[in-house]
Amino acid sequence: MTRRKFLAGSMAGGAAIAMAPTKKAFGANLEGFPDGMGVLVDMTRCVGCRSCEAACNKEQNLPEPDKSFDDYSVFDERPHGHYRRPTEKAYTVVNRYDPVDEQPVYRKIQCNHCNEPACLTSCFVNAYTKTPEGAVIYNDKVCVGCRNCMIACPFGIPAYSYSSAINPIIKKCIFCYDTRLKNGQTPACVEACPQQVMVFGKRKELIKIAHDRIRRSPVKYVDQVYGEKEVGGTGWLYLSGVPFQEAGFNISLPSEPIINNVKDFLAIVPMVLAIWPALFTGFHLLATKGKSHGHGDDHSHDGQEEH
Ligand code: SF4
Ligand code: SF4
Ligand code: SF4
């Protein structure tokens, strides 16, 4: 199926797709793929060197940053009054937090590769895929730029390239899926870290390692593994020496997947959802009129290539 035919079908069927939000990703046990991979991030070891940011930039062929990766003035930046977030040009960023009466804490942020991803659930054209290896990837040839995923993600991760005002495409960490994860290799950011902040492995093993570290050093760590339960569990997990909220984590997230909230939302606003996908699909068709190929980087892995 060509992308144009697919999208034309989506225009007609967009409302129906949106009105049938039952694509729960992986059943009721909330474990995703049992042998899926993840990364344990131990923030007590991070020194804020930004080597992981540089490695990601290189691995993903991202543009040169405005400031070099050895410029630590970025830790004082507050774009739009907030700490830095991943963007379409930087799939991971490190921030410094200054807890009261504590040493500064550095935290690496990227897509957490949720077990039951709200981005996937919210996407009416099924641009997203959760792979058995644990990555949440996307097909940017299918993405119509509706930004539902941006709103649905509980961690504020998906970013968009606004090179075209009406035809933005999603950009986010893909767990180095293309170049590494699908071959069983360690992600670039993990490999580059000089402090061994991150451990790459099966998620279920990482949870054991995390609890073991807490048990061995109860004074050093807060007794929680962030991501073990939040929103149904995430592939990337965190250990911290300070309460998680002091390092900018949202501690009010439910342990249930966000999909449940999305379903509730869909149930109460059927009119909006009937119109919204078709509207954005229409914009997309207009914007891509005359183009024969997908735009930007190709992260397509789900067999929906143009033929
Ligand atoms: S962190 Fe956000 S973008 Fe990443 S998988 Fe979860 S919902 Fe999707
Ligand atoms: S896993 Fe890969 S894409 Fe994701 S932040 Fe690390 S280097 Fe970047
Ligand atoms: S490379 Fe390691 S130590 Fe340096 S900022 Fe990234 S996670 Fe922290």
Coordinates of C-alpha atoms and ligand atoms in Angstrom, one line a residue:
M1 CA 0.0 0.0 0.0
T2 CA 1.4 3.4 -0.8
R3 CA 1.4 6.1 1.8
R4 CA -1.0 8.2 -0.2
K5 CA -3.5 5.4 -0.5
F6 CA -3.0 4.6 3.2
L7 CA -3.6 8.2 4.1
A8 CA -6.6 8.5 1.8
G9 CA -8.0 5.5 3.5
S10 CA -7.3 7.1 6.8
M11 CA -9.2 10.2 5.9
A12 CA -12.3 8.1 5.3
G13 CA -11.6 5.8 8.2
G14 CA -9.9 8.1 10.5
A15 CA -12.9 8.7 12.6
A16 CA -13.6 5.0 12.8
I17 CA -10.0 4.3 13.9
A18 CA -10.1 7.0 16.5
M19 CA -13.4 5.7 17.8
A20 CA -12.0 2.3 18.4
P21 CA -9.2 2.9 20.8
T22 CA -8.9 -0.7 22.0
K23 CA -5.4 -1.4 20.8
K24 CA -4.0 -2.1 24.3
A25 CA -0.5 -3.0 23.6
F26 CA 0.5 -6.1 25.5
G27 CA -2.3 -7.6 27.6
A28 CA -3.1 -7.2 31.3
N29 CA 0.1 -8.2 32.9
L30 CA 1.8 -4.8 32.1
E31 CA 5.1 -6.4 31.5
G32 CA 5.4 -5.6 27.9
F33 CA 7.6 -8.2 26.3
P34 CA 9.0 -10.3 29.1
D35 CA 12.5 -10.4 27.6
G36 CA 12.5 -6.8 26.5
M37 CA 15.7 -4.8 27.1
G38 CA 16.0 -1.7 29.2
V39 CA 18.5 0.6 30.8
L40 CA 19.1 1.2 34.5
V41 CA 20.2 4.8 35.1
D42 CA 22.0 5.3 38.5
M43 CA 21.9 9.0 39.0
T44 CA 24.2 8.8 42.0
R45 CA 27.0 8.1 39.6
C46 CA 26.3 10.8 37.0
V47 CA 28.8 13.8 37.0
G48 CA 27.0 15.7 34.2
C49 CA 29.8 15.4 31.6
R50 CA 27.3 15.3 28.7
S51 CA 29.2 12.5 26.9
C52 CA 26.0 10.7 26.5
E53 CA 24.4 13.6 24.7
A54 CA 27.4 13.9 22.3
A55 CA 27.2 10.1 21.6
C56 CA 23.5 10.3 20.8
N57 CA 24.1 13.3 18.5
K58 CA 26.7 11.4 16.5
E59 CA 24.8 8.0 16.5
Q60 CA 21.6 9.6 15.3
N61 CA 23.2 12.0 12.8
L62 CA 21.6 15.0 14.6
P63 CA 22.5 18.6 13.8
E64 CA 25.4 20.4 15.5
P65 CA 24.2 21.8 18.7
D66 CA 24.2 25.6 19.3
K67 CA 26.6 25.1 22.2
S68 CA 29.3 22.4 22.2
F69 CA 28.9 19.4 24.5
D70 CA 31.6 20.6 26.8
D71 CA 29.7 23.8 27.5
Y72 CA 28.1 23.3 30.9
S73 CA 26.3 26.6 30.9
V74 CA 23.4 24.6 29.5
F75 CA 22.7 23.5 33.0
D76 CA 21.6 27.0 33.9
E77 CA 19.3 27.3 30.9
R78 CA 15.5 27.3 31.5
P79 CA 13.9 27.4 28.1
H80 CA 10.4 28.7 28.4
G81 CA 10.9 28.7 32.2
H82 CA 11.5 25.0 32.4
Y83 CA 14.4 22.6 32.6
R84 CA 15.7 21.4 29.2
R85 CA 13.8 18.7 27.4
P86 CA 14.7 16.4 24.5
T87 CA 14.0 18.2 21.2
E88 CA 14.0 17.3 17.5
K89 CA 17.7 18.1 17.5
A90 CA 18.7 16.4 20.8
Y91 CA 17.0 13.0 21.7
T92 CA 18.6 13.1 25.1
V93 CA 19.6 15.9 27.5
V94 CA 21.2 16.0 30.9
N95 CA 20.0 18.4 33.5
R96 CA 21.4 19.5 36.8
Y97 CA 19.1 19.8 39.8
D98 CA 20.1 21.4 43.1
P99 CA 18.3 19.7 46.0
V100 CA 18.2 21.6 49.3
D101 CA 21.3 20.7 51.5
E102 CA 22.5 18.1 48.9
Q103 CA 25.1 18.0 46.2
P104 CA 23.9 18.7 42.7
V105 CA 22.1 15.8 41.0
Y106 CA 22.5 15.2 37.3
R107 CA 19.7 13.4 35.4
K108 CA 19.7 12.1 31.8
I109 CA 16.4 12.3 30.1
Q110 CA 15.2 10.5 27.0
C111 CA 12.2 8.4 25.9
N112 CA 11.6 5.8 28.7
H113 CA 10.3 3.2 26.2
C114 CA 7.2 2.4 28.2
N115 CA 5.8 -1.1 28.4
E116 CA 2.4 0.2 27.3
P117 CA 3.3 3.4 25.5
A118 CA 0.7 6.2 25.6
C119 CA 2.3 7.6 22.4
L120 CA 1.5 4.4 20.6
T121 CA -2.1 4.2 22.0
S122 CA -2.9 7.8 21.0
C123 CA -1.6 7.5 17.5
F124 CA -4.6 6.9 15.1
V125 CA -2.4 6.0 12.1
N126 CA -0.4 3.4 14.1
A127 CA 2.9 5.1 13.4
Y128 CA 4.4 3.7 16.6
T129 CA 5.6 0.2 17.3
K130 CA 6.8 -1.4 20.6
T131 CA 9.4 -3.9 19.4
P132 CA 10.1 -7.2 21.3
E133 CA 13.6 -5.9 22.0
G134 CA 12.0 -3.1 24.1
A135 CA 12.2 -0.1 21.9
V136 CA 9.3 2.2 21.1
I137 CA 10.0 3.3 17.5
Y138 CA 8.0 5.1 14.8
N139 CA 7.4 5.3 11.1
D140 CA 7.8 8.9 10.1
K141 CA 6.4 8.1 6.6
V142 CA 3.1 7.3 8.3
C143 CA 3.1 10.1 10.9
V144 CA 0.7 12.9 9.9
G145 CA 1.9 15.3 12.6
C146 CA -1.3 15.4 14.6
R147 CA 0.7 15.7 17.8
N148 CA -1.7 13.4 19.8
C149 CA 1.4 11.5 21.1
M150 CA 3.0 14.7 22.3
I151 CA 0.0 15.4 24.4
A152 CA -0.4 11.7 25.6
C153 CA 3.2 11.0 26.6
P154 CA 3.4 11.3 30.4
F155 CA 7.0 12.3 30.2
G156 CA 6.7 15.0 27.5
I157 CA 9.1 13.3 25.2
P158 CA 8.0 13.4 21.5
A159 CA 9.3 16.4 19.8
Y160 CA 8.5 17.7 16.3
S161 CA 10.6 19.2 13.6
Y162 CA 8.8 22.3 12.6
S163 CA 10.5 22.7 9.3
S164 CA 7.1 23.0 7.8
A165 CA 4.4 24.7 9.8
I166 CA 1.7 22.2 8.8
N167 CA 3.8 19.1 8.2
P168 CA 5.9 18.5 11.3
I169 CA 7.2 15.0 11.9
I170 CA 8.0 13.3 15.2
K171 CA 11.5 13.0 16.6
K172 CA 12.6 11.1 19.7
C173 CA 15.0 8.5 21.1
I174 CA 14.6 5.2 19.4
F175 CA 16.8 3.2 21.8
C176 CA 19.4 3.1 19.0
Y177 CA 17.1 0.5 17.4
D178 CA 18.3 0.7 13.8
T179 CA 22.0 0.8 14.5
R180 CA 22.4 -1.2 17.6
L181 CA 19.4 -2.6 19.6
K182 CA 18.0 -4.9 16.9
N183 CA 21.5 -6.5 16.8
G184 CA 21.7 -6.9 20.5
Q185 CA 24.2 -4.1 20.9
T186 CA 24.5 -1.5 23.7
P187 CA 23.0 1.9 22.9
A188 CA 25.5 4.6 22.0
C189 CA 24.8 6.8 25.1
V190 CA 25.2 3.9 27.5
E191 CA 28.5 2.9 25.9
A192 CA 29.9 6.4 25.9
C193 CA 29.3 7.1 29.6
P194 CA 32.7 7.2 31.5
Q195 CA 31.0 6.8 34.9
Q196 CA 29.1 3.6 34.1
V197 CA 25.9 5.4 35.1
M198 CA 23.8 3.1 32.9
V199 CA 23.4 -0.6 32.7
F200 CA 21.9 -2.1 29.6
G201 CA 20.2 -5.5 30.0
K202 CA 16.9 -7.3 30.2
R203 CA 14.4 -5.1 32.1
K204 CA 13.5 -7.8 34.5
E205 CA 17.2 -8.3 35.4
L206 CA 17.7 -4.6 35.8
I207 CA 14.9 -4.4 38.3
K208 CA 16.7 -7.1 40.4
I209 CA 20.0 -5.2 40.1
A210 CA 18.4 -2.0 41.1
H211 CA 16.8 -3.5 44.2
D212 CA 20.0 -5.2 45.1
R213 CA 21.9 -1.9 45.0
I214 CA 19.2 -0.3 47.3
R215 CA 19.4 -3.3 49.7
R216 CA 23.2 -3.1 49.9
S217 CA 23.4 0.7 50.3
P218 CA 20.1 1.8 51.9
V219 CA 21.7 5.1 53.0
K220 CA 22.9 5.9 49.5
Y221 CA 19.6 5.3 47.7
V222 CA 16.0 6.3 47.9
D223 CA 14.0 3.1 48.3
Q224 CA 12.3 3.2 44.9
V225 CA 13.1 2.2 41.3
Y226 CA 11.5 4.9 39.2
G227 CA 9.9 3.3 36.1
E228 CA 9.3 -0.1 37.8
K229 CA 5.6 0.7 38.3
E230 CA 4.9 4.1 36.8
V231 CA 2.4 4.1 34.0
G232 CA 2.6 0.3 33.7
G233 CA 6.4 0.2 33.8
T234 CA 9.1 1.6 31.6
G235 CA 12.1 0.1 29.9
W236 CA 14.4 2.8 31.2
L237 CA 14.6 2.8 35.0
Y238 CA 16.2 5.2 37.5
L239 CA 17.9 5.0 40.9
S240 CA 18.3 8.2 42.9
G241 CA 20.1 9.3 46.1
V242 CA 17.5 12.1 46.6
P243 CA 13.7 12.0 46.5
F244 CA 12.8 11.7 42.9
Q245 CA 10.7 14.9 42.9
E246 CA 13.9 16.8 43.8
A247 CA 15.4 15.7 40.5
G248 CA 12.4 16.8 38.5
F249 CA 10.5 13.5 38.3
N250 CA 6.8 13.4 38.2
I251 CA 5.9 11.3 41.3
S252 CA 2.2 11.6 40.9
L253 CA 1.9 9.3 37.8
P254 CA -0.4 6.3 38.3
S255 CA 0.9 2.7 38.1
E256 CA -1.7 2.1 35.5
P257 CA -0.9 2.7 31.9
I258 CA -1.9 6.0 30.5
I259 CA -3.9 4.1 27.9
N260 CA -6.7 4.0 30.4
N261 CA -6.9 7.8 30.6
V262 CA -6.7 8.0 26.8
K263 CA -9.6 5.6 26.5
D264 CA -11.6 7.7 29.0
F265 CA -10.7 10.8 27.0
L266 CA -11.8 9.2 23.8
A267 CA -15.0 8.2 25.3
I268 CA -16.0 11.7 26.3
V269 CA -14.9 13.7 23.2
P270 CA -16.1 11.6 20.3
M271 CA -16.8 14.6 18.1
V272 CA -13.4 16.1 18.5
L273 CA -11.8 12.8 17.7
A274 CA -14.0 12.2 14.7
I275 CA -12.8 15.5 13.2
W276 CA -9.3 15.8 14.5
P277 CA -7.6 12.9 12.6
A278 CA -9.3 13.7 9.3
L279 CA -8.3 17.4 9.7
F280 CA -4.7 16.6 10.3
T281 CA -4.6 14.0 7.6
G282 CA -6.1 16.5 5.2
F283 CA -3.3 19.0 6.1
H284 CA -0.8 16.3 5.6
L285 CA -2.0 15.4 2.2
L286 CA -2.0 19.0 1.1
A287 CA 1.5 19.5 2.6
T288 CA 2.9 16.4 0.9
K289 CA 1.2 16.9 -2.5
G290 CA 3.7 16.2 -5.2
K291 CA 6.2 14.5 -2.8
S292 CA 6.8 10.9 -3.8
H293 CA 8.8 9.9 -0.7
G294 CA 8.8 10.1 3.0
H295 CA 10.3 13.1 4.7
G296 CA 13.4 13.3 6.9
D297 CA 15.1 10.4 8.6
D298 CA 13.5 7.0 8.0
H299 CA 12.7 5.2 11.2
S300 CA 10.3 2.9 9.6
H301 CA 10.4 -0.7 10.9
D302 CA 6.9 -1.9 10.7
G303 CA 6.5 -2.9 7.1
Q304 CA 4.5 0.1 6.1
E305 CA 7.1 1.2 3.5
E306 CA 6.0 2.7 0.2
H307 CA 6.2 0.3 -2.7
Ligands
SF4_1 S1 8.2 8.0 27.3 FE1 6.5 8.9 26.0 S2 7.3 8.8 23.9 FE2 8.5 7.3 25.1 S3 7.4 5.3 25.0 FE3 6.6 6.4 26.8 S4 4.8 7.5 26.1 FE4 6.0 7.0 24.3
SF4_2 S1 19.4 5.1 23.2 FE1 20.3 5.9 21.3 S2 18.7 7.3 20.5 FE2 18.2 7.0 22.7 S3 19.3 8.6 23.9 FE3 20.7 6.8 23.8 S4 22.0 7.2 22.0 FE4 20.2 8.5 21.8
SF4_3 S1 27.8 10.3 30.0 FE1 27.3 9.4 32.0 S2 28.2 10.7 33.6 FE2 28.2 11.9 31.7 S3 26.3 13.0 31.8 FE3 25.8 11.2 30.6 S4 25.0 9.7 32.2 FE4 26.1 11.4 33.3

